[in-house]
Structures are given as C-alpha cells and as structure tokens.
Amino acid sequence: MKEILEYLFNHHTLSKSQAKAIMIEIAQNKFNATEVTAFISIFLMRNITLEELKGFREALLQMAVPVNLNTNDSIDIVGTGGDGKNTINISTLASFVVAGAGQRVTKHGNYGASTVTGSSNVLEALGYRFKKTSEELNQDLEKANICFLHAPYFHPALQSVGALRKSLGLRTFFNLLGPLVNPAKPKFSVIGVYNLEIARLYQYLLQKENQDFVLVHGMDGYDEISLTQDSKIITKSGENIYSAEDLGFKPVDSENIKAGETIEETAQIFKNILEGNGTESQNAVVLVNAAVALLHTQKFGTYEDCLTVAKESLFEGKALNSLQLLVDG
C-alpha cells in the first residue's frame, strides 16, 4: 500500500485495473485500518476519475455474492447518500410506495455511514430481519413485492470497511459505488446524486453499458427530488430541470423533511408516513420520487397517471401493507 499511496500523493490517478486490484485487496483485508483510511482520504481531497470508479465497481461486482431472483423487470430507487441534509429516508419510503403500486422493487441499501439513519438502520429498527439467500429474498418479493439486499451481506469489501466508514463519518467514494453494485441487477434504476459532477460520471458509465436509468439531483445539493428548489432529472434521452410546481407540488421547506435525531425517531417518522400520517411536505417528497420511478418503468402511463397511482398506494395503505409483509416475513 505504501507504493500506491506515494503514487497517488504525487497527483497520479489509478487505471481501471489498478483500482480493481486494490479494491479486491481491501476486501481481502490485506491492508490495516490506517492504510485503508489513508487511501480513502485521498479521494476526500480530489474527485474520483471515471476509470477509478469503473475499477472499484468491477471489483465489487466480481466479488459479490450471487443473487438469483424471480424477476427481470425490478427497480431500485437509491441515493448516493452523503448529501449532509439529514432528510427522512425518501428513496426507501418511495420504494414501498412503488411496491404497493404493483411494481417489483429490489432495494439495495446499507447502514448510514455519513448520516444517522441509512435504509438498513430504519428497516432494522422497524423489525426487519436481513435476508442472505436468494430463496428468502424471493419469498419477500412474492409476498411484499419488494425485497431488501443489505449491502454488507452481498459485498465483502463493504463489510470489511463498514466500521471504518462509520468512524470517519464522512462521505467517501463508497457512497458512489453503492447505487452501481446492486447484486440483483435491477432492470430499472432511479439514482439520486448529490452533485452534477457525479451525475456526469454516472451518466457516462450507465450510457456506455446501455442501462435503463434515471438520475435525479436537487439543485441545492440533495441526492433526491427534494422540492426545496429545482431538480435536474437526467435520462438516456436527455435532461431537464423541473420546479416543484412542474411536478405538481408546492415548494417544500428543508426543515419540514428532516429526519429524527436518532434511529428510533427516524423509524417512527418513516412508519407514520406510510400509515398516512405524514405532513404535507413529507408526503410530497415521497410521492414525487415514487411517481418518477413509476414513470421510468413505462407501465403506469403519464407522469400525472403515475402520481395518481403513487397517491393511491400511499393513502390507501398499499405501501404500508408492503412494509408489513416484508417485516413479518
């Protein structure tokens, strides 16, 4: 690792093959915590390159525990995290709304590293037991229309650096990898990114692989459609900027979509929203992200149709039912 660090400290970047090899060695615990921290720190001081991102991603996918699910048209709604906004778990809430609407969801998530409550934290607090096998995941998918893949169970490298990431408490390049390495390989992906530079990296990578994607970015730094300011939505066919009004809502105050200060508080807010007791602002951000996801699948009509379907899922208890079936399973 010493040679690698010296190379990088001299303002060089890694090739794809170098990045892949290093990530494999990190997963194999060939470096101590100090060495890995130093390596991660380099990417806190400069942006990751496309070749580095490709190499890290290839390594994670190569080492991932294989998953065989009985679906070929699922969707994942996921953010990079690390936007520092401490919002409610919008993409996870939207995932249950989408599942309740009839679209299968293969959600990939993890514990919060740079935030209090990641998707794994909130689901665990609500009583969900993480599943490790394809058989168990398929059972959840059949019953609840959604399954949840807890990232450390399927990615040895993420497991090996989990404690280190949490102790750092900072956004690292691992945040960028999570949305790109769902072992379920969903057909559709809605990915929230915290800045436009990262959006360009993702856009280039996903277009080269001919993947079906939507990238969303709140222009004031959110990794989702926040409705607090305009949002940029990028697809294979182009990109547009939308105001809250364009998307059928009033602008939202950022204070009104904050998470709790503890995992337990955030989990209670999460449950309240799915029980139909969310505030107007909380409901709005969940619904708009769910509607964009439904639109992406091209199964539910226009955006307005998708918004109607999302509202039915949330307010008629379908989203809550998906959560209950998942937890009870």
Coordinates of C-alpha atoms in Angstrom, one line a residue:
M1 CA 0.0 0.0 0.0
K2 CA 2.9 2.4 0.7
E3 CA 3.8 2.5 -3.0
I4 CA 0.2 3.1 -4.0
L5 CA -0.2 5.9 -1.6
E6 CA 3.1 7.6 -2.7
Y7 CA 1.9 7.3 -6.3
L8 CA -1.4 8.9 -5.5
F9 CA 0.1 11.6 -3.3
N10 CA 2.2 12.6 -6.3
H11 CA -1.1 13.6 -8.1
H12 CA -1.4 10.4 -10.2
T13 CA -4.6 8.6 -10.7
L14 CA -5.3 4.9 -10.9
S15 CA -6.1 2.9 -14.0
K16 CA -9.2 0.8 -14.0
S17 CA -7.1 -2.4 -13.5
Q18 CA -5.1 -0.8 -10.6
A19 CA -8.3 0.4 -8.9
K20 CA -9.9 -3.1 -9.3
A21 CA -6.8 -4.8 -7.8
I22 CA -6.7 -2.5 -4.8
M23 CA -10.4 -2.9 -4.1
I24 CA -10.0 -6.7 -4.1
E25 CA -7.1 -6.5 -1.7
I26 CA -9.1 -4.2 0.6
A27 CA -11.9 -6.8 0.6
Q28 CA -9.4 -9.5 1.5
N29 CA -8.2 -7.4 4.5
K30 CA -4.7 -7.2 3.1
F31 CA -4.2 -3.7 4.5
N32 CA -4.6 -2.4 8.0
A33 CA -7.1 0.3 9.1
T34 CA -4.5 3.1 8.9
E35 CA -3.6 2.2 5.4
V36 CA -7.2 2.0 4.2
T37 CA -8.0 5.3 5.9
A38 CA -5.1 7.0 4.1
F39 CA -6.3 5.5 0.8
I40 CA -9.9 6.7 1.3
S41 CA -8.6 10.1 2.4
I42 CA -7.0 10.7 -1.0
F43 CA -10.5 10.7 -2.5
L44 CA -11.7 13.2 0.0
M45 CA -9.2 15.6 -1.4
R46 CA -9.9 15.1 -5.0
N47 CA -12.7 13.7 -7.2
I48 CA -12.7 10.1 -8.3
T49 CA -12.0 9.5 -12.0
L50 CA -14.2 7.5 -14.3
E51 CA -11.5 4.8 -14.7
E52 CA -11.2 4.5 -10.9
L53 CA -14.9 4.3 -10.4
K54 CA -15.1 1.6 -13.1
G55 CA -12.3 -0.4 -11.5
F56 CA -13.7 -0.2 -8.0
R57 CA -17.2 -1.2 -9.3
E58 CA -15.9 -4.1 -11.3
A59 CA -14.1 -5.4 -8.2
L60 CA -17.2 -5.2 -6.1
L61 CA -19.4 -6.9 -8.7
Q62 CA -16.8 -9.6 -9.3
M63 CA -16.7 -10.4 -5.6
A64 CA -20.4 -10.0 -4.9
V65 CA -22.4 -12.9 -3.5
P66 CA -24.6 -14.0 -6.5
V67 CA -28.3 -13.5 -6.3
N68 CA -30.9 -15.3 -8.4
L69 CA -34.3 -13.6 -8.2
N70 CA -37.5 -14.5 -9.9
T71 CA -37.9 -11.2 -11.7
N72 CA -36.4 -9.5 -14.7
D73 CA -38.1 -6.1 -14.5
S74 CA -37.5 -4.8 -11.0
I75 CA -36.5 -1.3 -10.0
D76 CA -34.1 0.1 -7.4
I77 CA -34.6 3.6 -6.0
V78 CA -31.4 4.7 -4.3
G79 CA -29.3 7.7 -3.5
T80 CA -25.6 8.0 -3.0
G81 CA -26.2 9.4 0.5
G82 CA -23.7 11.7 1.9
D83 CA -25.5 14.9 0.9
G84 CA -25.4 16.1 4.5
K85 CA -29.1 17.1 4.5
N86 CA -30.3 14.5 7.1
T87 CA -33.6 14.0 5.4
I88 CA -36.2 11.4 6.1
N89 CA -35.4 8.2 4.1
I90 CA -37.0 9.4 0.9
S91 CA -35.8 6.8 -1.5
T92 CA -36.7 3.9 0.8
L93 CA -40.2 5.4 1.5
A94 CA -40.7 5.8 -2.2
S95 CA -39.7 2.2 -2.7
F96 CA -42.6 1.0 -0.6
V97 CA -45.0 3.3 -2.4
V98 CA -43.8 1.8 -5.7
A99 CA -44.0 -1.7 -4.4
G100 CA -47.5 -1.0 -3.2
A101 CA -48.4 0.3 -6.6
G102 CA -47.6 -3.1 -8.2
Q103 CA -44.0 -2.6 -9.4
R104 CA -41.4 -5.0 -8.0
V105 CA -38.6 -3.4 -6.1
T106 CA -35.2 -4.9 -5.4
K107 CA -33.8 -2.4 -2.9
H108 CA -30.1 -2.3 -2.2
G109 CA -29.1 -0.4 1.0
N110 CA -26.8 -0.1 3.9
Y111 CA -26.3 1.4 7.4
G112 CA -25.7 5.1 7.4
A113 CA -22.0 6.0 7.3
S114 CA -22.2 9.8 7.0
T115 CA -25.8 10.1 8.2
V116 CA -27.6 8.9 11.3
T117 CA -30.0 6.6 9.6
G118 CA -29.5 4.6 6.4
S119 CA -32.1 2.4 4.9
S120 CA -30.7 -0.6 6.8
N121 CA -30.9 1.2 10.1
V122 CA -34.5 2.2 9.6
L123 CA -35.8 -1.2 8.4
E124 CA -33.9 -3.0 11.2
A125 CA -35.5 -0.6 13.7
L126 CA -38.9 -1.5 12.3
G127 CA -38.3 -5.2 12.9
Y128 CA -37.0 -6.3 9.6
R129 CA -34.5 -9.2 9.6
F130 CA -31.9 -9.0 6.8
K131 CA -32.0 -11.9 4.4
K132 CA -29.0 -13.6 3.0
T133 CA -30.2 -16.2 0.5
S134 CA -32.0 -15.9 -2.9
E135 CA -34.7 -18.2 -1.6
E136 CA -35.5 -15.8 1.3
L137 CA -35.3 -12.7 -1.0
N138 CA -37.7 -14.4 -3.5
Q139 CA -40.1 -15.1 -0.7
D140 CA -40.1 -11.5 0.3
L141 CA -40.5 -10.4 -3.3
E142 CA -43.5 -12.7 -3.8
K143 CA -45.3 -11.6 -0.6
A144 CA -44.4 -7.9 -0.3
N145 CA -43.5 -7.0 -3.9
I146 CA -40.2 -5.8 -2.5
C147 CA -37.0 -7.4 -1.2
F148 CA -34.1 -5.7 0.6
L149 CA -30.5 -6.5 0.0
H150 CA -28.4 -5.4 2.9
A151 CA -25.1 -4.5 1.2
P152 CA -22.6 -6.0 3.6
Y153 CA -24.2 -9.4 3.2
F154 CA -23.5 -9.4 -0.5
H155 CA -20.3 -7.3 -0.8
P156 CA -17.3 -8.5 1.2
A157 CA -15.5 -5.2 0.6
L158 CA -18.3 -3.1 2.0
Q159 CA -18.4 -5.3 5.1
S160 CA -14.7 -5.0 5.6
V161 CA -14.7 -1.2 5.6
G162 CA -18.1 -0.7 7.3
A163 CA -16.8 0.2 10.8
L164 CA -14.1 2.4 9.3
R165 CA -16.6 4.4 7.2
K166 CA -18.8 4.9 10.2
S167 CA -15.9 6.1 12.4
L168 CA -14.9 8.6 9.7
G169 CA -18.4 9.8 9.4
L170 CA -17.6 11.4 6.0
R171 CA -18.9 10.9 2.5
T172 CA -16.4 8.7 0.7
F173 CA -16.1 7.0 -2.7
F174 CA -18.0 4.1 -1.3
N175 CA -21.1 6.3 -1.3
L176 CA -20.7 6.5 -5.1
L177 CA -20.4 2.7 -5.5
G178 CA -23.5 1.6 -3.6
P179 CA -26.0 2.6 -6.3
L180 CA -23.9 0.9 -9.0
V181 CA -23.5 -2.5 -7.5
N182 CA -26.9 -3.9 -6.6
P183 CA -26.4 -7.7 -6.9
A184 CA -30.0 -8.1 -8.0
K185 CA -29.1 -6.2 -11.2
P186 CA -32.5 -4.4 -11.5
K187 CA -33.7 -3.5 -15.0
F188 CA -34.6 0.0 -13.9
S189 CA -32.6 2.3 -11.6
V190 CA -33.5 5.7 -10.2
I191 CA -30.3 7.1 -8.6
G192 CA -30.1 10.2 -6.6
V193 CA -26.8 12.1 -6.7
Y194 CA -25.6 15.0 -4.5
N195 CA -23.8 17.0 -7.3
L196 CA -23.8 17.3 -11.0
E197 CA -20.2 16.2 -11.4
I198 CA -21.1 12.8 -10.0
A199 CA -24.2 12.8 -12.2
R200 CA -21.9 13.1 -15.3
L201 CA -19.8 10.2 -14.2
Y202 CA -22.8 8.0 -13.6
Q203 CA -24.4 9.2 -16.9
Y204 CA -21.4 8.3 -18.9
L205 CA -20.9 4.9 -17.2
L206 CA -24.5 3.8 -17.5
Q207 CA -25.0 5.0 -21.0
K208 CA -21.9 3.1 -22.2
E209 CA -23.5 0.0 -20.7
N210 CA -26.8 0.8 -22.3
Q211 CA -28.6 0.6 -18.9
D212 CA -32.0 2.0 -18.2
F213 CA -31.5 4.8 -15.7
V214 CA -32.9 8.0 -14.2
L215 CA -30.5 10.3 -12.3
V216 CA -32.1 12.8 -10.0
H217 CA -30.5 15.8 -8.3
G218 CA -31.9 18.5 -6.1
M219 CA -30.1 21.6 -7.3
D220 CA -29.4 22.8 -3.8
G221 CA -27.4 19.6 -3.1
Y222 CA -29.9 16.9 -2.4
D223 CA -29.4 13.3 -3.7
E224 CA -33.2 13.1 -4.5
I225 CA -36.0 15.3 -5.7
S226 CA -36.4 17.4 -2.6
L227 CA -38.9 20.0 -3.9
T228 CA -36.9 22.6 -1.9
Q229 CA -35.5 24.0 -5.1
D230 CA -35.5 23.0 -8.7
S231 CA -34.5 19.4 -9.6
K232 CA -32.5 18.1 -12.5
I233 CA -33.6 14.8 -14.0
I234 CA -31.3 13.0 -16.4
T235 CA -32.3 10.0 -18.6
K236 CA -30.8 8.2 -21.6
S237 CA -32.8 10.5 -23.8
G238 CA -31.9 13.8 -22.2
E239 CA -32.1 16.1 -19.2
N240 CA -34.5 18.7 -17.8
I241 CA -34.8 21.0 -14.8
Y242 CA -38.1 20.9 -13.0
S243 CA -39.6 23.2 -10.4
A244 CA -41.8 21.9 -7.6
E245 CA -44.8 23.3 -9.5
D246 CA -43.8 21.5 -12.7
L247 CA -44.0 18.3 -10.7
G248 CA -47.4 19.0 -9.2
F249 CA -46.4 20.3 -5.8
K250 CA -45.7 23.4 -3.8
P251 CA -42.1 24.2 -2.8
V252 CA -41.0 22.5 0.4
D253 CA -39.1 24.0 3.3
S254 CA -36.0 21.9 4.0
E255 CA -36.8 21.8 7.8
N256 CA -40.0 20.0 7.1
I257 CA -38.3 16.9 5.6
K258 CA -35.7 16.4 8.2
A259 CA -35.1 13.0 9.8
G260 CA -35.1 12.5 13.6
E261 CA -32.0 12.8 15.7
T262 CA -31.9 9.1 16.5
I263 CA -32.6 5.9 14.5
E264 CA -35.7 5.3 16.6
E265 CA -37.1 8.8 15.9
T266 CA -36.5 8.4 12.2
A267 CA -38.0 5.0 12.1
Q268 CA -41.1 6.3 13.8
I269 CA -41.4 9.2 11.2
F270 CA -41.0 6.6 8.5
K271 CA -43.8 4.5 9.8
N272 CA -46.0 7.5 10.4
I273 CA -45.7 8.5 6.8
L274 CA -46.6 5.0 5.5
E275 CA -49.6 4.9 7.9
G276 CA -50.9 8.0 6.2
N277 CA -50.0 10.4 8.9
G278 CA -47.2 12.2 7.2
T279 CA -47.1 16.0 6.9
E280 CA -47.9 17.6 3.5
S281 CA -44.2 18.2 2.9
Q282 CA -43.2 14.6 3.8
N283 CA -45.9 13.1 1.6
A284 CA -44.9 15.4 -1.3
V285 CA -41.3 14.4 -1.4
V286 CA -42.1 10.7 -1.1
L287 CA -44.8 10.9 -3.8
V288 CA -42.8 12.8 -6.3
N289 CA -39.9 10.4 -6.1
A290 CA -42.2 7.4 -6.3
A291 CA -44.0 8.9 -9.3
V292 CA -40.8 9.5 -11.2
A293 CA -39.8 5.9 -10.5
L294 CA -43.1 4.5 -11.8
L295 CA -42.8 6.7 -14.9
H296 CA -39.4 5.3 -15.6
T297 CA -40.8 1.7 -15.9
Q298 CA -43.2 2.9 -18.7
K299 CA -46.0 0.7 -17.2
F300 CA -48.2 3.3 -15.5
G301 CA -48.9 6.0 -18.1
T302 CA -48.1 9.6 -18.0
Y303 CA -46.4 11.4 -15.0
E304 CA -49.8 12.6 -13.9
D305 CA -51.1 9.0 -14.0
C306 CA -48.0 7.8 -12.1
L307 CA -48.6 10.4 -9.4
T308 CA -52.2 9.3 -9.0
V309 CA -51.1 5.7 -8.7
A310 CA -48.5 6.7 -6.1
K311 CA -51.1 8.6 -4.1
E312 CA -53.4 5.6 -4.1
S313 CA -50.5 3.4 -2.9
L314 CA -49.7 5.7 0.0
F315 CA -53.1 6.9 1.1
E316 CA -55.0 3.6 0.6
G317 CA -52.5 1.6 2.7
K318 CA -50.9 -0.4 -0.1
A319 CA -47.4 0.9 0.7
L320 CA -47.8 0.2 4.4
N321 CA -49.0 -3.3 3.6
S322 CA -45.8 -3.9 1.6
L323 CA -43.8 -2.8 4.6
Q324 CA -45.8 -5.0 7.0
L325 CA -45.5 -8.1 4.7
L326 CA -41.7 -7.5 4.4
V327 CA -41.2 -7.1 8.1
D328 CA -43.5 -10.1 9.0
G329 CA -41.7 -12.3 6.5

